Coordinates of C-alpha atoms in Angstrom, one line a residue:
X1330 CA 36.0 -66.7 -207.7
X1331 CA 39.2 -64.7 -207.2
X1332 CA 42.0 -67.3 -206.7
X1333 CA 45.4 -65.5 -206.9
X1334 CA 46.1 -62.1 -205.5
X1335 CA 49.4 -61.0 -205.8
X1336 CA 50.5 -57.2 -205.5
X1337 CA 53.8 -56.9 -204.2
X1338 CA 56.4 -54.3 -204.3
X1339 CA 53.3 -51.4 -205.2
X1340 CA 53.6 -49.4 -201.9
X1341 CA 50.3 -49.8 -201.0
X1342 CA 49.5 -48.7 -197.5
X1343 CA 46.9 -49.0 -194.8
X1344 CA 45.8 -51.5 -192.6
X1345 CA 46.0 -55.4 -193.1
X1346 CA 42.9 -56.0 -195.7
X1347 CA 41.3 -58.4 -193.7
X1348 CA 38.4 -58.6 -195.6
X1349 CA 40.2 -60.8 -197.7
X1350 CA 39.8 -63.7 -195.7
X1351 CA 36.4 -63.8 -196.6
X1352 CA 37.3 -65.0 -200.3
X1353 CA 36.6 -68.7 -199.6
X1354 CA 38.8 -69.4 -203.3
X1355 CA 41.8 -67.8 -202.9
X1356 CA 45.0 -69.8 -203.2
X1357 CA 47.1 -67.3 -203.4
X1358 CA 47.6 -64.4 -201.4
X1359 CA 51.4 -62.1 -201.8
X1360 CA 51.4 -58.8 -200.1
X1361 CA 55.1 -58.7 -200.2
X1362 CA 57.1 -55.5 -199.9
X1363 CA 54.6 -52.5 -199.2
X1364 CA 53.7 -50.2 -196.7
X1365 CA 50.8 -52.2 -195.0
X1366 CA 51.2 -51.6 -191.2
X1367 CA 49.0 -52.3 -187.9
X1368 CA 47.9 -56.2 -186.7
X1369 CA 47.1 -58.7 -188.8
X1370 CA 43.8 -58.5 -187.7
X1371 CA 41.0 -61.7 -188.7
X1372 CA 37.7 -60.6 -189.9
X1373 CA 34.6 -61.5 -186.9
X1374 CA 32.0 -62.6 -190.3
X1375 CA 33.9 -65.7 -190.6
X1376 CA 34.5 -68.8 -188.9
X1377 CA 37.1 -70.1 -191.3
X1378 CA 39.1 -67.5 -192.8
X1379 CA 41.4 -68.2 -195.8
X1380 CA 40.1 -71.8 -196.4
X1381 CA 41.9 -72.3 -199.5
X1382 CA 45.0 -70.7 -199.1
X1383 CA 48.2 -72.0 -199.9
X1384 CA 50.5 -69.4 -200.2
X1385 CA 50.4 -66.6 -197.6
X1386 CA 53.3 -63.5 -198.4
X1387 CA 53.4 -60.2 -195.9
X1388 CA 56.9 -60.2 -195.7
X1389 CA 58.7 -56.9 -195.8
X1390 CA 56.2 -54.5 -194.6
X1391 CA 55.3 -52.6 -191.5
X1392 CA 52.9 -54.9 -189.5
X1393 CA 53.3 -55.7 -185.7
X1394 CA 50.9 -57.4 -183.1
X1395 CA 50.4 -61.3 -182.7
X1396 CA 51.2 -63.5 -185.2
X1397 CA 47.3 -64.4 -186.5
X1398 CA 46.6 -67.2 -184.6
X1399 CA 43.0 -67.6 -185.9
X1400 CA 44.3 -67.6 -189.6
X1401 CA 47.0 -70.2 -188.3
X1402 CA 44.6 -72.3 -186.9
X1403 CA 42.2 -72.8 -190.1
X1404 CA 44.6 -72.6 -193.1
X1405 CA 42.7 -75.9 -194.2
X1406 CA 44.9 -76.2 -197.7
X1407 CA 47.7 -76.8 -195.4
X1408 CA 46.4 -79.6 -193.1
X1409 CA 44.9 -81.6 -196.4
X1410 CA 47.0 -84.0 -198.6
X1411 CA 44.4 -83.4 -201.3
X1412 CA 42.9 -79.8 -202.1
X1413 CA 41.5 -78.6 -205.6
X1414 CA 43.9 -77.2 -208.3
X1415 CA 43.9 -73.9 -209.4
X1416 CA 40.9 -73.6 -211.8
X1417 CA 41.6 -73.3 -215.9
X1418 CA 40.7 -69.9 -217.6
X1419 CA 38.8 -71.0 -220.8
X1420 CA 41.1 -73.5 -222.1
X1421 CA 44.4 -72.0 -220.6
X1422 CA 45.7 -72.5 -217.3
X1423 CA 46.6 -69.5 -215.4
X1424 CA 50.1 -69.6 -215.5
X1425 CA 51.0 -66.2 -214.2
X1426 CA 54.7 -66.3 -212.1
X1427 CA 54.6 -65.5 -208.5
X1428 CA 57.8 -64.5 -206.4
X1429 CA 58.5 -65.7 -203.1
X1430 CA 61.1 -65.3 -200.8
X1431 CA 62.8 -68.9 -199.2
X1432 CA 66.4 -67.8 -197.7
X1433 CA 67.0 -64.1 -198.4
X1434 CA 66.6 -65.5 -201.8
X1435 CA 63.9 -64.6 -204.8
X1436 CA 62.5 -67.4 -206.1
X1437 CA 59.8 -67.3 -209.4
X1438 CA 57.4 -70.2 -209.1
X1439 CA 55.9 -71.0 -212.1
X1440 CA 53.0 -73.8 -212.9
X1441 CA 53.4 -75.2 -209.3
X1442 CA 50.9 -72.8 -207.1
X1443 CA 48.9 -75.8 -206.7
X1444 CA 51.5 -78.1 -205.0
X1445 CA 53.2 -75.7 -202.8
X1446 CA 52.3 -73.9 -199.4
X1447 CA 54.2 -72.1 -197.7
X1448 CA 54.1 -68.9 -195.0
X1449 CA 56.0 -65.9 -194.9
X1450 CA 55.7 -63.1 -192.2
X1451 CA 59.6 -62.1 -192.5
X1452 CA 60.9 -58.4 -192.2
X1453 CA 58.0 -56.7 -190.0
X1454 CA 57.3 -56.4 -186.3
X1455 CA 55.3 -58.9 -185.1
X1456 CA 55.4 -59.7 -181.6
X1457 CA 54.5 -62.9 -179.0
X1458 CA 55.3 -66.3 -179.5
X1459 CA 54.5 -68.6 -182.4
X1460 CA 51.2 -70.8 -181.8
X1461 CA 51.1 -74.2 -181.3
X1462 CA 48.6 -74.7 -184.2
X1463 CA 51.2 -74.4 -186.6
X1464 CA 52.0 -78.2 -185.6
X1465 CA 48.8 -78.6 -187.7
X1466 CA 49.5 -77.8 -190.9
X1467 CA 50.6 -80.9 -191.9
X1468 CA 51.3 -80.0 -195.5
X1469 CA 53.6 -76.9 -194.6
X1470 CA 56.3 -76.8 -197.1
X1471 CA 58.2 -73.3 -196.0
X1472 CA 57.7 -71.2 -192.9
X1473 CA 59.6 -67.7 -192.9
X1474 CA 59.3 -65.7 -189.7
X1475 CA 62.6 -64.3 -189.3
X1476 CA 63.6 -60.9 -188.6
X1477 CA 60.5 -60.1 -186.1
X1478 CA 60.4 -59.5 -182.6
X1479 CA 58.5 -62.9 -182.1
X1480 CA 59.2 -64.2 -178.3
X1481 CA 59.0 -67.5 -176.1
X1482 CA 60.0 -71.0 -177.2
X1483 CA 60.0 -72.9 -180.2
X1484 CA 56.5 -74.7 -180.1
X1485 CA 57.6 -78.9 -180.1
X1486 CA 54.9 -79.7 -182.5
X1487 CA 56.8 -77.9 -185.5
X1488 CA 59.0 -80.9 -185.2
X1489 CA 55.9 -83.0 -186.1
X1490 CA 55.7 -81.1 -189.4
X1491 CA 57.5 -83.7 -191.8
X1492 CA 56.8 -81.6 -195.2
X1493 CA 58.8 -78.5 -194.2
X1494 CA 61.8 -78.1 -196.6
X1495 CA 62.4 -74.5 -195.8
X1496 CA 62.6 -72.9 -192.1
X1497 CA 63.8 -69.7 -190.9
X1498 CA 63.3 -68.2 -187.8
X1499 CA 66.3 -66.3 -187.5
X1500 CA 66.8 -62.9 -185.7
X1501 CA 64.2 -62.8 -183.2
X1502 CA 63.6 -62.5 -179.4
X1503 CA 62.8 -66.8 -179.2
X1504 CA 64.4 -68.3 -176.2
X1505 CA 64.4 -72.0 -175.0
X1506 CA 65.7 -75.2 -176.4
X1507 CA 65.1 -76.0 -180.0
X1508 CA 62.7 -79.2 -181.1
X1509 CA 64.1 -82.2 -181.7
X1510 CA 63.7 -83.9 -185.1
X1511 CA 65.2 -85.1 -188.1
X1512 CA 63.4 -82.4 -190.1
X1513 CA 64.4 -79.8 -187.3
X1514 CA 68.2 -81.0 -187.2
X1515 CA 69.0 -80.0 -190.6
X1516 CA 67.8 -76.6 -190.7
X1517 CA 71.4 -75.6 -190.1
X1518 CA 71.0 -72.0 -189.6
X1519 CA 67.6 -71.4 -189.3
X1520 CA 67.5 -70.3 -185.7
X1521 CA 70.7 -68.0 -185.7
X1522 CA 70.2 -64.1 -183.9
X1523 CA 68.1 -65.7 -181.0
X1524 CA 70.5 -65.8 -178.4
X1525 CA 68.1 -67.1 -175.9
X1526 CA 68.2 -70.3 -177.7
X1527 CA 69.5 -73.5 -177.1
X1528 CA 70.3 -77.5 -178.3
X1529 CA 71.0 -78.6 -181.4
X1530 CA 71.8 -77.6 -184.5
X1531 CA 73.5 -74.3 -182.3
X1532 CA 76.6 -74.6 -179.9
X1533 CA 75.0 -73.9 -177.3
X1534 CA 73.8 -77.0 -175.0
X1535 CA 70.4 -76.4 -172.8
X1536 CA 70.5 -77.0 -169.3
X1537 CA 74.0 -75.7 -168.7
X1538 CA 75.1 -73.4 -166.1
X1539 CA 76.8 -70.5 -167.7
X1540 CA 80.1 -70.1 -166.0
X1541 CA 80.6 -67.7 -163.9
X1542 CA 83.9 -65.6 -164.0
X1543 CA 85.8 -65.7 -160.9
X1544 CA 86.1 -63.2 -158.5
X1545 CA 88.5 -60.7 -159.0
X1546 CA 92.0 -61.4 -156.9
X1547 CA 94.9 -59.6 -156.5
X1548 CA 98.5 -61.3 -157.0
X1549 CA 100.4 -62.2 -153.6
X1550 CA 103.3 -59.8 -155.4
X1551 CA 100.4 -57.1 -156.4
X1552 CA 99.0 -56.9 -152.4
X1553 CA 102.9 -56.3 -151.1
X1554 CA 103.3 -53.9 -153.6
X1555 CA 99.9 -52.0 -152.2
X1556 CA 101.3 -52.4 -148.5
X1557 CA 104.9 -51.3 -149.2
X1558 CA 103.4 -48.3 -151.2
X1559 CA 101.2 -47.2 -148.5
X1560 CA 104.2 -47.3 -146.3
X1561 CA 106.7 -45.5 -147.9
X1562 CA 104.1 -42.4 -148.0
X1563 CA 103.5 -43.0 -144.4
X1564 CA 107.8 -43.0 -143.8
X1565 CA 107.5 -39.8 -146.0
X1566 CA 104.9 -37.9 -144.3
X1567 CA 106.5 -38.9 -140.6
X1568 CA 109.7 -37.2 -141.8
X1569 CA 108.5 -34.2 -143.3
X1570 CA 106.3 -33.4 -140.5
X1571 CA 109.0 -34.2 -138.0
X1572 CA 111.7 -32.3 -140.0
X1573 CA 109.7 -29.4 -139.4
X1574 CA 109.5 -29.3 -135.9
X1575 CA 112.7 -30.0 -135.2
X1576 CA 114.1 -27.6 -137.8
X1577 CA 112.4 -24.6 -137.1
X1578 CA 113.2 -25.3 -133.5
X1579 CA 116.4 -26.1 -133.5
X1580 CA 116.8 -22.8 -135.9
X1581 CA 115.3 -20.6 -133.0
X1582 CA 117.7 -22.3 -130.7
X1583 CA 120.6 -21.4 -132.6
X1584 CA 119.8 -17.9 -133.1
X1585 CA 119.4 -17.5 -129.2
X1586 CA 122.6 -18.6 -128.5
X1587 CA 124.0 -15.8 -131.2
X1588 CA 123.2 -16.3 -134.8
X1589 CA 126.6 -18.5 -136.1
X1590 CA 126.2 -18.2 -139.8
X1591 CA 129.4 -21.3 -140.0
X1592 CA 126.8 -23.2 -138.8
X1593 CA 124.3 -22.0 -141.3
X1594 CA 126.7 -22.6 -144.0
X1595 CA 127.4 -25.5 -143.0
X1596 CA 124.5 -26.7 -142.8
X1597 CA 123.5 -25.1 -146.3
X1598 CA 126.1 -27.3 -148.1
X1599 CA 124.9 -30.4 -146.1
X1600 CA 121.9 -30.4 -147.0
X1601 CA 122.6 -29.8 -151.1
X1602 CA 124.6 -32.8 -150.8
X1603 CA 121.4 -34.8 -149.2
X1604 CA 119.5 -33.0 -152.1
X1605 CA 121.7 -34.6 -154.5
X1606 CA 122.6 -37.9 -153.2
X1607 CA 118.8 -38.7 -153.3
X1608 CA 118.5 -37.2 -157.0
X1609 CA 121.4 -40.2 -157.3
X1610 CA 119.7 -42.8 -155.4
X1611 CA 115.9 -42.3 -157.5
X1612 CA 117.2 -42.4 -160.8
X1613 CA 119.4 -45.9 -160.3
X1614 CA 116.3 -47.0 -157.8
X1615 CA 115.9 -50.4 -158.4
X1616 CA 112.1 -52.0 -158.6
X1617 CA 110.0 -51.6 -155.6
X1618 CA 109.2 -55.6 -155.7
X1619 CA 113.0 -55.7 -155.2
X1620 CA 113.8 -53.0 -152.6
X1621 CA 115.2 -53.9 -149.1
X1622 CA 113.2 -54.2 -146.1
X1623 CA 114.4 -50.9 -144.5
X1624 CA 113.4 -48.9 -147.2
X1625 CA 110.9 -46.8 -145.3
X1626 CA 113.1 -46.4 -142.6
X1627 CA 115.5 -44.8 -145.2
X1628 CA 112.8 -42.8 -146.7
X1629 CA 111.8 -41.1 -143.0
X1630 CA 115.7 -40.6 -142.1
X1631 CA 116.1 -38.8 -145.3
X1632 CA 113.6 -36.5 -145.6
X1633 CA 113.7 -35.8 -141.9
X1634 CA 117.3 -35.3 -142.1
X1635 CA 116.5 -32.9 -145.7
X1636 CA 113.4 -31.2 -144.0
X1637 CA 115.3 -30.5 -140.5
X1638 CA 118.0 -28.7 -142.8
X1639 CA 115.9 -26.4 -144.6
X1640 CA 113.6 -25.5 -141.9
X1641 CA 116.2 -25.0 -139.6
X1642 CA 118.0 -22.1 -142.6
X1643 CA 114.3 -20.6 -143.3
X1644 CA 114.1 -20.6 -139.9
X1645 CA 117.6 -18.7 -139.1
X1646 CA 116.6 -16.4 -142.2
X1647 CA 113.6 -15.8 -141.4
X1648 CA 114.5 -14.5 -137.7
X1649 CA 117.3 -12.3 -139.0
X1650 CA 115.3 -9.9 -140.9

């Protein structure tokens, strides 16, 4: 005879109490906000579980698996315009309050239990896709299935479903377009947090190829800026290493002929005026997008010229010890 069940918020635990489906007169059924966890599994002794039911709360607790397809399937209070009322205690109807969740919102319903039916399976971890059977309960006034991990599209016949006034199946893993239907278009933001998604009412349109982002390129200026760089260390390297030769050579050459330390000197101030006349030249450089043509040339004669002079004195000093 039990007709109303409602024991939210008690941190009760286990498994799904499946065994409740076998109460063919319950109306009312709010598990809401405990620590109920595994599937929502159907009890095998019964056909038609939950015959009655109109109200069917689980939200916020710790269940995963399927959605219950089998309880989807034969919720017969929500296919049927016309089901029996709750039944009078004595001579006093049961008026006991019953909160429900519709948006993020508590709501107390109060002397209404017998017009309203509604779902919610919010707030847990239920997996797979929603069934097509829910196309069937005709009388559905509020489905709740956000915040799961619920996959796969958006089964067309909820668009058939003409008594739903509340709709969320936000945050989840769905993916697809989104029904069409006047009842469908103004659930404005009942489908936000599935980015696989698509059509109306969200942004984004179905059968659109996302754009791709161009390949990356290089500016004409960025490429001769590469090239010139990789020359000018080319120009640098061919004058250091041909400084060298020559230097030490031409040092060796010298001191054959009799060590002339004029000519040392000499070439000792020459080449601190080189030194200095380049310190000049880099810090009024102008930008390398602007520099002439000849540049590398200048680069090699330079530090050819500067790397013949100190070989050719380390080479000369070197000898005289």
């Amino acid at each position: 005879k039990l007709e109303v069940l409602a024991l939210s918020e008690n941190e009760l635990g286990g498994r799904f109490p499946y065994w409740l489906d076998t109460l063919s007169n319950l109306q009312v059924l709010v598990l809401r906000s405990n620590n109920f966890h595994g599937p929502i599994e159907s009890s095998s002794k019964i056909d038609r579980p939950f015959p009655k039911l109109r109200i069917f709360d689980v939200s916020n607790n710790r269940l995963l698996g399927p959605l219950p397809a089998k309880y989807i399937a034969n919720l017969i209070a929500m296919k049927n315009q016309e089901t029996s009322a709750l039944h009078y205690m004595g001579d006093i109807l049961y008026e006991d309050a019953i909160v429900v969740v519709m948006k993020g919102m508590e709501i107390e319903l109060v002397k209404i239990l017998m017009a309203l039916k509604g779902l919610n399976f919010s707030h847990n971890n239920l997996t797979s896709s929603i069934p097509s059977s829910v196309g069937n309960l005709t009388n559905l006034e509020w489905l709740d299935l956000s915040s799961n991990k619920l996959n796969g599209d958006i089964p067309g016949e909820l668009a058939d479903v003409s008594s739903l006034t509340t709709l969320n199946l936000s945050n989840n893993l769905l993916s697809g377009p989104i029904p069409e239907g006047p009842q469908i278009d103004t659930f404005v933001h009942s489908f936000d947090g599935n980015p696989g998604l698509c059509g109306h009412p969200l942004p984004t349109a179905c059968g659109l190829d996302v754009p791709q982002s161009p390949p990356t390129t290089f500016p004409a200026e960025e490429e001769e800026g590469e090239s010139a760089h990789w020359i000018e260390l080319r120009a640098v390297a061919m004058g250091y290493g041909s400084g060298l030769f020559i230097g030490i050579s031409a040092g060796y050459i010298m001191l054959e002929i009799g060590r002339p330390r004029w000519v040392v000197r000499m070439v000792e101030r020459w080449v601190v005026r080189m030194v200095e006349r380049k310190r000049r030249r880099k810090t009024t450089r102008p930008k390398r997008d602007a520099a002439p043509r000849n540049h590398p040339r200048q680069l090699f004669m330079t530090d050819f010229a500067l790397t013949c002079g100190y070989m050719f004195i380390m080479a000369i000093k070197v000898r005289s010890f």
